């Protein structure tokens, strides 16, 4: 395996997704010599198969809904159907623009970018395209792929993953979505907006089960109103082809039939066959365990992003990549508080949160030390204008800081920025209440919720 001075670096990164390229950009900025290796496209899942294309589809769905509902606002509009080729052209245009910008950014930082399938060959080297790239340190950032279940084969035709759903050349007449988490409810929302009949199957008792139960119930209410069906509390048993689609059977005996089945039960790490175990890297169910500084058990190897068992979010990958780069450059980065990471599910209505749920707060602080407040968007002028329903729920420690903010409503994902400051800066309700929020905005609802929690409600009842 060839190796010369041009292939020796301070840092060699295997994987060019969110975590990998963030590590590369920050490390280069701090003066390290960096090689970034990616077998597919720079930007990884988020840019090409996740965050960006799905949100483009969701916005197209929002436009479709607005066309249908124009009369509610005194606008004479009609909905004439979905031009799926046009939708894909719009989506792909967004992705391509960001992709070109990212390529230019990496090139401008003088990062050595290597296209090819890399394999960890030692604790300090990666082999790719017949060349060995040696680094003082290695970062593993190989990401994730859609998961399936034993006995459930994803064929890309009737039984599909989110990757297939992103490029589907038609709007299915009907769809079963297996999994009521973020991926499942977002695609269910898109397809319903596009005109499909959708049923979500979730084995746990609620949709978006990692969110606060109140948020889950609000989303379920909104989905019922939209005509999105869902079955909760019974797990998948099997699937079989019918004459023109697929039939799903649950453990409780219920069956559902549709044109397509979307398997949206989460994403699994990409780690097999890449030399990790041979190089001595500890593994756990395919994930690479790390400490609070993203260090593996091998001193020269760190890991970030979907490969490690933390929140599978692009912005978490960014933060982990930056943390590793700063640590290797000799700085003293602060470990990530994963409870303080903002989380947004971009369905209609949106679900946004930061901090801990009410149930988790009671575990941490004791049930008698947890105080909650719900602020209904019915009291918010901008939400009335937008005709969106929902709530903001605050969770605080009695006589202490706000430890959870949970929001449901159209566009409330845009309010999670202030919510994360409130949580991460350990703000008291009275401190937020004294800040003036612009009127009329949805942001004002966050301010009013804190006014109420501070004991001086304005546009809400005591």
CSV table of C-alpha atoms in Angstrom, one decimal:
chain,number,residue,atom,x,y,z
A,1,UNK,CA,0.0,0.0,0.0
A,2,UNK,CA,1.5,3.3,-1.2
A,3,UNK,CA,2.4,5.9,1.4
A,4,UNK,CA,4.5,9.1,1.0
A,5,UNK,CA,4.8,12.6,2.5
A,6,UNK,CA,1.7,13.8,0.5
A,7,UNK,CA,-0.4,11.2,2.4
A,8,UNK,CA,0.6,12.0,5.9
A,9,UNK,CA,-1.7,14.3,7.9
A,10,UNK,CA,-2.5,15.7,11.3
A,11,UNK,CA,-6.0,14.4,10.9
A,12,UNK,CA,-7.6,11.8,8.6
A,13,UNK,CA,-11.4,11.7,8.6
A,14,UNK,CA,-13.3,8.8,7.2
A,15,UNK,CA,-16.8,10.0,6.1
A,16,UNK,CA,-17.8,13.4,4.6
A,17,UNK,CA,-21.2,13.9,6.2
A,18,UNK,CA,-22.2,16.4,8.7
A,19,UNK,CA,-19.9,15.3,11.5
A,20,UNK,CA,-16.9,14.5,9.2
A,21,UNK,CA,-16.9,17.7,7.2
A,22,UNK,CA,-17.5,19.9,10.3
A,23,UNK,CA,-14.5,18.3,11.8
A,24,UNK,CA,-12.5,18.9,8.7
A,25,UNK,CA,-13.5,22.6,8.3
A,26,UNK,CA,-12.8,23.4,12.0
A,27,UNK,CA,-9.6,21.5,12.1
A,28,UNK,CA,-8.3,23.2,9.0
A,29,UNK,CA,-9.3,26.6,10.4
A,30,UNK,CA,-7.2,25.8,13.5
A,31,UNK,CA,-4.1,25.0,11.4
A,32,UNK,CA,-4.3,21.2,11.1
A,33,UNK,CA,-3.4,19.4,7.9
A,34,UNK,CA,-6.6,17.4,7.0
A,35,UNK,CA,-7.6,14.6,4.7
A,36,UNK,CA,-11.3,14.0,4.2
A,37,UNK,CA,-12.4,10.7,2.7
A,38,UNK,CA,-16.0,10.1,1.3
A,39,UNK,CA,-17.2,7.2,-0.9
A,40,UNK,CA,-20.4,9.0,-2.1
A,41,UNK,CA,-21.2,12.7,-2.1
A,42,UNK,CA,-19.7,15.3,0.3
A,43,UNK,CA,-22.5,16.3,2.7
A,44,UNK,CA,-23.7,12.8,3.4
A,45,UNK,CA,-27.2,11.8,4.5
A,46,UNK,CA,-28.3,15.2,5.7
A,47,UNK,CA,-27.7,17.0,2.4
A,48,UNK,CA,-28.5,14.3,0.0
A,49,UNK,CA,-30.9,11.8,1.6
A,50,UNK,CA,-32.2,13.4,4.8
A,51,UNK,CA,-32.7,16.9,6.3
A,52,UNK,CA,-32.5,19.0,3.1
A,53,UNK,CA,-34.5,17.0,0.6
A,54,UNK,CA,-37.2,16.0,3.0
A,55,UNK,CA,-37.8,19.6,4.1
A,56,UNK,CA,-38.0,20.6,0.5
A,57,UNK,CA,-40.8,18.0,0.0
A,58,UNK,CA,-42.5,19.2,3.2
A,59,UNK,CA,-42.5,22.8,1.8
A,60,UNK,CA,-44.0,21.6,-1.4
A,61,UNK,CA,-46.7,19.9,0.6
A,62,UNK,CA,-47.3,23.2,2.5
A,63,UNK,CA,-47.8,24.9,-0.9
A,64,UNK,CA,-50.2,22.2,-1.9
A,65,UNK,CA,-52.2,22.6,1.3
A,66,UNK,CA,-52.2,26.4,0.9
A,67,UNK,CA,-53.6,26.1,-2.6
A,68,UNK,CA,-56.4,23.9,-1.3
A,69,UNK,CA,-57.2,26.1,1.6
A,70,UNK,CA,-57.0,29.5,-0.1
A,71,UNK,CA,-60.7,30.2,0.3
A,72,UNK,CA,-60.3,30.2,4.1
A,73,UNK,CA,-58.3,33.4,3.7
A,74,UNK,CA,-60.4,35.0,1.0
A,75,UNK,CA,-58.1,33.9,-1.8
A,76,UNK,CA,-59.6,32.1,-4.9
A,77,UNK,CA,-57.1,29.3,-5.4
A,78,UNK,CA,-57.5,25.8,-6.7
A,79,UNK,CA,-55.3,22.7,-6.3
A,80,UNK,CA,-54.8,20.9,-9.6
A,81,UNK,CA,-52.5,18.1,-8.5
A,82,UNK,CA,-48.8,17.4,-7.9
A,83,UNK,CA,-46.3,17.5,-10.7
A,84,UNK,CA,-43.9,15.1,-9.1
A,85,UNK,CA,-41.2,15.7,-11.7
A,86,UNK,CA,-41.4,19.4,-10.9
A,87,UNK,CA,-41.3,18.7,-7.2
A,88,UNK,CA,-38.1,16.7,-7.6
A,89,UNK,CA,-36.6,19.4,-9.8
A,90,UNK,CA,-37.2,21.9,-7.1
A,91,UNK,CA,-35.9,19.6,-4.4
A,92,UNK,CA,-32.8,18.6,-6.4
A,93,UNK,CA,-32.1,22.2,-7.2
A,94,UNK,CA,-32.0,23.1,-3.5
A,95,UNK,CA,-29.6,20.2,-2.8
A,96,UNK,CA,-27.4,20.9,-5.8
A,97,UNK,CA,-27.0,24.5,-4.8
A,98,UNK,CA,-25.9,23.6,-1.3
A,99,UNK,CA,-23.7,20.8,-2.5
A,100,UNK,CA,-21.7,23.1,-4.8
A,101,UNK,CA,-21.4,25.6,-2.0
A,102,UNK,CA,-20.0,22.9,0.3
A,103,UNK,CA,-17.6,21.7,-2.3
A,104,UNK,CA,-16.3,25.2,-2.7
A,105,UNK,CA,-16.0,25.7,1.0
A,106,UNK,CA,-13.9,22.5,1.6
A,107,UNK,CA,-11.7,23.4,-1.4
A,108,UNK,CA,-11.1,26.9,0.0
A,109,UNK,CA,-9.9,25.5,3.3
A,110,UNK,CA,-7.2,23.5,1.5
A,111,UNK,CA,-8.5,20.2,2.8
A,112,UNK,CA,-7.3,17.2,0.9
A,113,UNK,CA,-10.6,15.6,-0.3
A,114,UNK,CA,-10.4,12.0,-1.4
A,115,UNK,CA,-13.3,10.3,-3.3
A,116,UNK,CA,-13.4,6.6,-2.6
A,117,UNK,CA,-14.4,3.9,-0.2
A,118,UNK,CA,-12.0,4.0,2.8
A,119,UNK,CA,-11.2,1.3,5.3
A,120,UNK,CA,-9.4,1.7,8.6
A,121,UNK,CA,-6.1,-0.2,8.3
A,122,UNK,CA,-4.6,0.7,11.6
A,123,UNK,CA,-5.1,3.0,14.6
A,124,UNK,CA,-3.4,5.8,12.5
A,125,UNK,CA,-4.2,5.0,8.9
A,126,UNK,CA,-7.0,4.7,6.3
A,127,UNK,CA,-6.7,2.8,3.0
A,128,UNK,CA,-8.6,4.1,-0.1
A,129,UNK,CA,-8.1,3.6,-3.8
A,130,UNK,CA,-4.9,1.7,-3.2
A,131,UNK,CA,-3.4,4.5,-1.2
A,132,UNK,CA,-2.7,4.7,2.5
A,133,UNK,CA,-3.5,7.9,4.3
A,134,UNK,CA,-1.7,8.2,7.6
A,135,UNK,CA,-2.8,10.6,10.4
A,136,UNK,CA,-1.7,11.6,13.8
A,137,UNK,CA,-5.3,11.1,14.6
A,138,UNK,CA,-8.3,9.4,12.9
A,139,UNK,CA,-11.9,10.5,13.0
A,140,UNK,CA,-14.6,7.9,12.1
A,141,UNK,CA,-17.7,9.5,10.7
A,142,UNK,CA,-19.3,6.8,8.5
A,143,UNK,CA,-22.8,7.7,9.3
A,144,UNK,CA,-26.0,5.6,9.0
A,145,UNK,CA,-28.4,3.9,6.7
A,146,UNK,CA,-32.1,3.1,6.9
A,147,UNK,CA,-32.9,0.1,9.1
A,148,UNK,CA,-35.3,-2.7,8.5
A,149,UNK,CA,-36.7,-5.6,10.6
A,150,UNK,CA,-35.8,-9.3,10.5
A,151,UNK,CA,-37.8,-10.9,7.7
A,152,UNK,CA,-38.8,-7.6,6.2
A,153,UNK,CA,-37.0,-7.1,2.8
A,154,UNK,CA,-36.9,-3.6,1.4
A,155,UNK,CA,-37.3,-4.1,-2.3
A,156,UNK,CA,-37.4,-0.4,-3.4
A,157,UNK,CA,-40.7,-1.0,-5.2
A,158,UNK,CA,-43.6,-1.8,-2.9
A,159,UNK,CA,-41.6,-1.9,0.3
A,160,UNK,CA,-39.4,1.1,0.5
A,161,UNK,CA,-37.0,3.1,2.7
A,162,UNK,CA,-36.8,6.8,3.1
A,163,UNK,CA,-34.0,6.8,0.4
A,164,UNK,CA,-36.5,5.4,-2.1
A,165,UNK,CA,-39.3,7.7,-0.9
A,166,UNK,CA,-37.2,10.7,-1.7
A,167,UNK,CA,-37.0,9.8,-5.4
A,168,UNK,CA,-40.4,8.0,-5.9
A,169,UNK,CA,-41.6,8.9,-9.3
A,170,UNK,CA,-45.3,9.1,-8.3
A,171,UNK,CA,-47.5,10.0,-5.4
A,172,UNK,CA,-48.8,6.7,-4.1
A,173,UNK,CA,-52.6,6.4,-3.9
A,174,UNK,CA,-52.1,4.9,-0.4
A,175,UNK,CA,-49.2,4.2,1.9
A,176,UNK,CA,-48.5,2.5,5.2
A,177,UNK,CA,-45.7,4.1,7.2
A,178,UNK,CA,-44.1,1.7,9.6
A,179,UNK,CA,-42.7,3.8,12.4
A,180,UNK,CA,-44.2,6.9,14.0
A,181,UNK,CA,-40.9,8.7,14.8
A,182,UNK,CA,-39.5,11.7,13.1
A,183,UNK,CA,-38.9,10.1,9.6
A,184,UNK,CA,-42.3,8.4,9.6
A,185,UNK,CA,-44.5,11.3,10.6
A,186,UNK,CA,-42.6,13.7,8.2
A,187,UNK,CA,-43.2,11.4,5.2
A,188,UNK,CA,-46.8,10.8,6.3
A,189,UNK,CA,-47.3,14.5,6.4
A,190,UNK,CA,-45.8,15.0,2.9
A,191,UNK,CA,-47.8,12.3,1.3
A,192,UNK,CA,-51.1,13.4,2.9
A,193,UNK,CA,-50.4,16.9,1.6
A,194,UNK,CA,-49.8,15.4,-1.9
A,195,UNK,CA,-53.1,13.6,-1.7
A,196,UNK,CA,-52.3,10.1,-0.6
A,197,UNK,CA,-54.3,8.0,2.0
A,198,UNK,CA,-51.8,7.4,4.8
A,199,UNK,CA,-51.8,5.1,7.8
A,200,UNK,CA,-48.9,5.1,10.4
A,201,UNK,CA,-48.1,2.0,12.4
A,202,UNK,CA,-46.3,2.6,15.6
A,203,UNK,CA,-45.7,-0.1,18.2
A,204,UNK,CA,-45.3,2.3,21.1
A,205,UNK,CA,-48.3,4.0,22.7
A,206,UNK,CA,-47.7,7.4,20.9
A,207,UNK,CA,-46.5,9.1,17.8
A,208,UNK,CA,-43.0,10.8,18.2
A,209,UNK,CA,-42.6,8.7,21.3
A,210,UNK,CA,-39.3,10.4,22.5
A,211,UNK,CA,-41.1,13.7,22.8
A,212,UNK,CA,-43.1,14.9,25.8
A,213,UNK,CA,-46.4,13.0,25.9
A,214,UNK,CA,-48.4,16.2,25.6
A,215,UNK,CA,-46.7,17.0,22.3
A,216,UNK,CA,-47.5,13.5,21.1
A,217,UNK,CA,-51.1,13.9,21.9
A,218,UNK,CA,-51.4,17.3,20.2
A,219,UNK,CA,-49.8,15.8,17.1
A,220,UNK,CA,-52.1,12.9,17.1
A,221,UNK,CA,-55.1,15.2,17.4
A,222,UNK,CA,-53.9,17.3,14.5
A,223,UNK,CA,-53.2,14.2,12.3
A,224,UNK,CA,-56.7,12.9,13.0
A,225,UNK,CA,-58.1,16.3,11.9
A,226,UNK,CA,-56.0,16.0,8.7
A,227,UNK,CA,-57.2,12.5,8.0
A,228,UNK,CA,-53.9,10.8,8.7
A,229,UNK,CA,-54.8,7.4,10.2
A,230,UNK,CA,-52.5,5.7,12.7
A,231,UNK,CA,-52.4,2.5,14.8
A,232,UNK,CA,-50.6,2.6,18.1
A,233,UNK,CA,-49.5,0.1,20.7
A,234,UNK,CA,-49.1,-3.0,18.6
A,235,UNK,CA,-45.9,-4.1,16.8
A,236,UNK,CA,-45.3,-5.2,13.3
A,237,UNK,CA,-45.7,-9.0,12.7
A,238,UNK,CA,-45.3,-9.4,8.9
A,239,UNK,CA,-45.8,-8.1,5.4
A,240,UNK,CA,-46.8,-9.7,2.2
A,241,UNK,CA,-47.5,-8.7,-1.4
A,242,UNK,CA,-51.1,-8.4,-2.7
A,243,UNK,CA,-52.2,-8.2,-6.3
A,244,UNK,CA,-51.5,-4.4,-6.4
A,245,UNK,CA,-49.7,-3.5,-3.2
A,246,UNK,CA,-48.7,-4.8,0.2
A,247,UNK,CA,-50.5,-6.1,3.3
A,248,UNK,CA,-49.2,-5.5,6.8
A,249,UNK,CA,-50.2,-7.6,9.8
A,250,UNK,CA,-49.7,-6.5,13.4
A,251,UNK,CA,-49.1,-8.7,16.5
A,252,UNK,CA,-52.7,-7.9,17.6
A,253,UNK,CA,-54.1,-9.4,14.4
A,254,UNK,CA,-55.0,-6.1,12.7
A,255,UNK,CA,-54.2,-5.8,9.0
A,256,UNK,CA,-53.7,-2.8,6.7
A,257,UNK,CA,-53.3,-2.7,2.9
A,258,UNK,CA,-51.8,0.0,0.7
A,259,UNK,CA,-49.9,0.6,-2.5
A,260,UNK,CA,-46.6,1.0,-0.7
A,261,UNK,CA,-45.0,0.3,2.7
A,262,UNK,CA,-42.5,2.8,3.9
A,263,UNK,CA,-40.1,1.3,6.5
A,264,UNK,CA,-39.3,4.2,8.8
A,265,UNK,CA,-38.1,2.5,12.0
A,266,UNK,CA,-34.9,4.5,12.3
A,267,UNK,CA,-31.3,4.4,11.0
A,268,UNK,CA,-28.5,2.0,11.8
A,269,UNK,CA,-24.7,2.8,11.9
A,270,UNK,CA,-22.4,2.1,9.0
A,271,UNK,CA,-19.6,0.2,10.6
A,272,UNK,CA,-19.4,-3.4,9.3
A,273,UNK,CA,-16.4,-4.4,7.1
A,274,UNK,CA,-14.6,-1.1,7.6
A,275,UNK,CA,-11.7,-2.5,9.8
A,276,UNK,CA,-12.9,-1.0,13.0
A,277,UNK,CA,-12.8,-4.1,15.2
A,278,UNK,CA,-9.5,-5.2,13.6
A,279,UNK,CA,-7.9,-1.9,14.6
A,280,UNK,CA,-9.1,-2.5,18.2
A,281,UNK,CA,-12.1,-0.1,18.2
A,282,UNK,CA,-14.8,-1.2,20.7
A,283,UNK,CA,-18.2,-1.8,19.2
A,284,UNK,CA,-21.7,-2.0,20.6
A,285,UNK,CA,-24.5,-3.3,18.3
A,286,UNK,CA,-22.8,-1.7,15.4
A,287,UNK,CA,-22.3,1.7,17.1
A,288,UNK,CA,-18.9,3.0,18.3
A,289,UNK,CA,-19.0,3.9,22.0
A,290,UNK,CA,-17.3,7.2,22.9
A,291,UNK,CA,-16.7,9.3,26.0
A,292,UNK,CA,-18.0,12.9,26.4
A,293,UNK,CA,-15.2,14.2,24.2
A,294,UNK,CA,-16.0,11.7,21.4
A,295,UNK,CA,-12.9,9.6,22.1
A,296,UNK,CA,-13.1,5.9,21.4
A,297,UNK,CA,-11.1,3.3,23.4
A,298,UNK,CA,-8.2,3.7,21.0
A,299,UNK,CA,-6.3,6.9,21.9
A,300,UNK,CA,-5.7,7.9,18.3
A,301,UNK,CA,-9.3,7.4,17.1
A,302,UNK,CA,-12.4,9.6,17.7
A,303,UNK,CA,-15.9,9.0,16.3
A,304,UNK,CA,-18.8,11.4,15.6
A,305,UNK,CA,-22.3,11.6,14.1
A,306,UNK,CA,-24.7,8.8,13.5
A,307,UNK,CA,-21.9,6.2,14.0
A,308,UNK,CA,-22.0,6.9,17.8
A,309,UNK,CA,-25.0,6.3,20.1
A,310,UNK,CA,-26.0,10.0,20.4
A,311,UNK,CA,-28.9,11.9,18.9
A,312,UNK,CA,-29.0,11.2,15.1
A,313,UNK,CA,-29.3,14.9,14.1
A,314,UNK,CA,-27.1,16.8,11.6
A,315,UNK,CA,-26.5,19.7,14.0
A,316,UNK,CA,-25.3,17.2,16.6
A,317,UNK,CA,-22.9,15.8,14.1
A,318,UNK,CA,-21.7,19.4,13.4
A,319,UNK,CA,-21.2,20.0,17.1
A,320,UNK,CA,-19.4,16.7,17.7
A,321,UNK,CA,-17.1,17.3,14.7
A,322,UNK,CA,-16.2,20.8,16.0
A,323,UNK,CA,-15.6,19.5,19.5
A,324,UNK,CA,-13.1,16.8,18.2
A,325,UNK,CA,-11.3,19.3,16.0
A,326,UNK,CA,-10.9,21.8,18.8
A,327,UNK,CA,-9.7,19.1,21.3
A,328,UNK,CA,-7.1,17.9,18.8
A,329,UNK,CA,-5.9,21.4,18.2
A,330,UNK,CA,-5.2,21.9,21.9
A,331,UNK,CA,-8.3,23.9,22.9
A,332,UNK,CA,-10.6,23.0,25.8
A,333,UNK,CA,-14.0,22.5,24.3
A,334,UNK,CA,-17.0,21.9,26.7
A,335,UNK,CA,-18.7,18.5,26.4
A,336,UNK,CA,-22.1,18.5,24.7
A,337,UNK,CA,-25.2,18.6,26.9
A,338,UNK,CA,-27.4,16.4,24.7
A,339,UNK,CA,-30.6,17.4,26.6
A,340,UNK,CA,-29.8,21.0,25.4
A,341,UNK,CA,-29.9,20.1,21.7
A,342,UNK,CA,-32.9,21.6,19.9
A,343,UNK,CA,-35.1,19.0,18.2
A,344,UNK,CA,-37.6,19.7,15.4
A,345,UNK,CA,-40.0,17.4,13.6
A,346,UNK,CA,-41.0,19.2,10.4
A,347,UNK,CA,-44.5,17.7,9.8
A,348,UNK,CA,-47.7,19.7,9.7
A,349,UNK,CA,-48.0,20.9,12.5
A,350,UNK,CA,-44.3,21.0,13.6
A,351,UNK,CA,-43.1,19.5,16.9
A,352,UNK,CA,-40.1,21.3,18.5
A,353,UNK,CA,-38.4,20.8,21.8
A,354,UNK,CA,-35.4,21.3,23.9
A,355,UNK,CA,-34.5,20.1,27.4
A,356,UNK,CA,-36.2,17.2,29.2
A,357,UNK,CA,-39.8,16.0,29.2
A,358,UNK,CA,-42.1,16.3,32.2
A,359,UNK,CA,-41.7,12.6,32.9
A,360,UNK,CA,-37.9,12.8,32.8
A,361,UNK,CA,-37.9,15.9,34.9
A,362,UNK,CA,-39.8,14.1,37.6
A,363,UNK,CA,-37.3,11.3,37.5
A,364,UNK,CA,-34.4,13.7,37.9
A,365,UNK,CA,-35.9,16.2,40.4
A,366,UNK,CA,-38.8,14.4,42.0
A,367,UNK,CA,-42.5,14.7,41.1
A,368,UNK,CA,-43.2,17.3,43.8
A,369,UNK,CA,-40.4,19.6,42.5
A,370,UNK,CA,-41.6,19.8,38.9
A,371,UNK,CA,-44.0,22.6,37.7
A,372,UNK,CA,-45.5,22.7,34.2
A,373,UNK,CA,-47.5,25.3,32.2
A,374,UNK,CA,-49.3,25.1,28.9
A,375,UNK,CA,-49.8,28.1,26.7
A,376,UNK,CA,-52.4,27.6,24.0
A,377,UNK,CA,-51.7,29.2,20.7
A,378,UNK,CA,-55.4,30.3,20.6
A,379,UNK,CA,-54.1,33.3,22.6
A,380,UNK,CA,-51.4,34.2,20.0
A,381,UNK,CA,-52.4,36.7,17.3
A,382,UNK,CA,-49.9,35.5,14.7
A,383,UNK,CA,-51.0,31.9,15.1
A,384,UNK,CA,-54.6,33.0,14.7
A,385,UNK,CA,-53.6,34.7,11.5
A,386,UNK,CA,-51.9,31.5,10.3
A,387,UNK,CA,-54.8,29.4,11.4
A,388,UNK,CA,-52.6,27.0,13.3
A,389,UNK,CA,-53.5,25.3,16.6
A,390,UNK,CA,-51.1,24.0,19.2
A,391,UNK,CA,-49.4,24.7,22.5
A,392,UNK,CA,-46.2,25.6,24.2
A,393,UNK,CA,-45.5,23.6,27.3
A,394,UNK,CA,-42.9,24.7,29.8
A,395,UNK,CA,-41.3,22.4,32.4
A,396,UNK,CA,-39.4,24.0,35.3
A,397,UNK,CA,-37.9,23.0,38.6
A,398,UNK,CA,-40.0,24.5,41.4
A,399,UNK,CA,-38.5,28.0,42.2
A,400,UNK,CA,-35.8,27.2,39.7
A,401,UNK,CA,-34.9,27.2,36.0
A,402,UNK,CA,-36.9,26.1,33.0
A,403,UNK,CA,-35.6,22.6,32.1
A,404,UNK,CA,-37.9,21.8,29.2
A,405,UNK,CA,-39.7,23.6,26.4
A,406,UNK,CA,-42.1,21.6,24.2
A,407,UNK,CA,-43.9,23.2,21.3
A,408,UNK,CA,-46.5,22.1,18.7
A,409,UNK,CA,-47.8,24.2,15.9
A,410,UNK,CA,-47.0,25.4,12.4
A,411,UNK,CA,-43.6,27.2,12.1
A,412,UNK,CA,-42.8,26.7,15.8
A,413,UNK,CA,-39.6,25.0,14.8
A,414,UNK,CA,-38.3,28.5,14.1
A,415,UNK,CA,-38.8,29.4,17.8
A,416,UNK,CA,-36.6,26.6,19.1
A,417,UNK,CA,-33.6,29.0,18.9
A,418,UNK,CA,-34.7,31.1,21.9
A,419,UNK,CA,-36.0,28.0,23.6
A,420,UNK,CA,-32.5,26.5,23.6
A,421,UNK,CA,-31.0,29.6,25.0
A,422,UNK,CA,-33.6,29.5,27.8
A,423,UNK,CA,-32.6,25.9,28.7
A,424,UNK,CA,-28.9,26.1,28.2
A,425,UNK,CA,-28.5,29.4,30.1
A,426,UNK,CA,-30.7,28.0,32.9
A,427,UNK,CA,-33.1,30.9,32.7
A,428,UNK,CA,-35.8,31.5,35.4
A,429,UNK,CA,-39.3,32.2,34.1
A,430,UNK,CA,-39.2,35.7,35.5
A,431,UNK,CA,-36.0,36.5,33.6
A,432,UNK,CA,-37.6,35.5,30.3
A,433,UNK,CA,-40.8,37.3,31.2
A,434,UNK,CA,-39.0,40.7,31.5
A,435,UNK,CA,-37.7,40.4,27.9
A,436,UNK,CA,-40.0,42.1,25.4
A,437,UNK,CA,-41.1,39.9,22.5
A,438,UNK,CA,-42.3,41.5,19.2
A,439,UNK,CA,-46.0,41.6,18.5
A,440,UNK,CA,-47.6,40.0,16.6
A,441,UNK,CA,-45.2,37.0,16.3
A,442,UNK,CA,-45.3,33.4,17.2
A,443,UNK,CA,-42.1,34.1,19.2
A,444,UNK,CA,-44.4,36.2,21.4
A,445,UNK,CA,-46.1,33.0,22.5
A,446,UNK,CA,-42.9,31.8,24.1
A,447,UNK,CA,-42.6,35.1,26.0
A,448,UNK,CA,-46.2,34.9,27.1
A,449,UNK,CA,-45.8,31.3,28.3
A,450,UNK,CA,-43.0,32.5,30.6
A,451,UNK,CA,-45.1,35.5,31.7
A,452,UNK,CA,-47.7,33.0,32.8
A,453,UNK,CA,-45.2,30.7,34.5
A,454,UNK,CA,-43.8,33.7,36.3
A,455,UNK,CA,-47.3,34.4,37.7
A,456,UNK,CA,-48.2,37.4,35.6
A,457,UNK,CA,-50.1,36.1,32.5
A,458,UNK,CA,-51.2,38.5,29.8
A,459,UNK,CA,-53.2,36.9,27.0
A,460,UNK,CA,-53.9,33.8,28.9
A,461,UNK,CA,-56.1,32.8,31.9
A,462,UNK,CA,-54.6,32.3,35.3
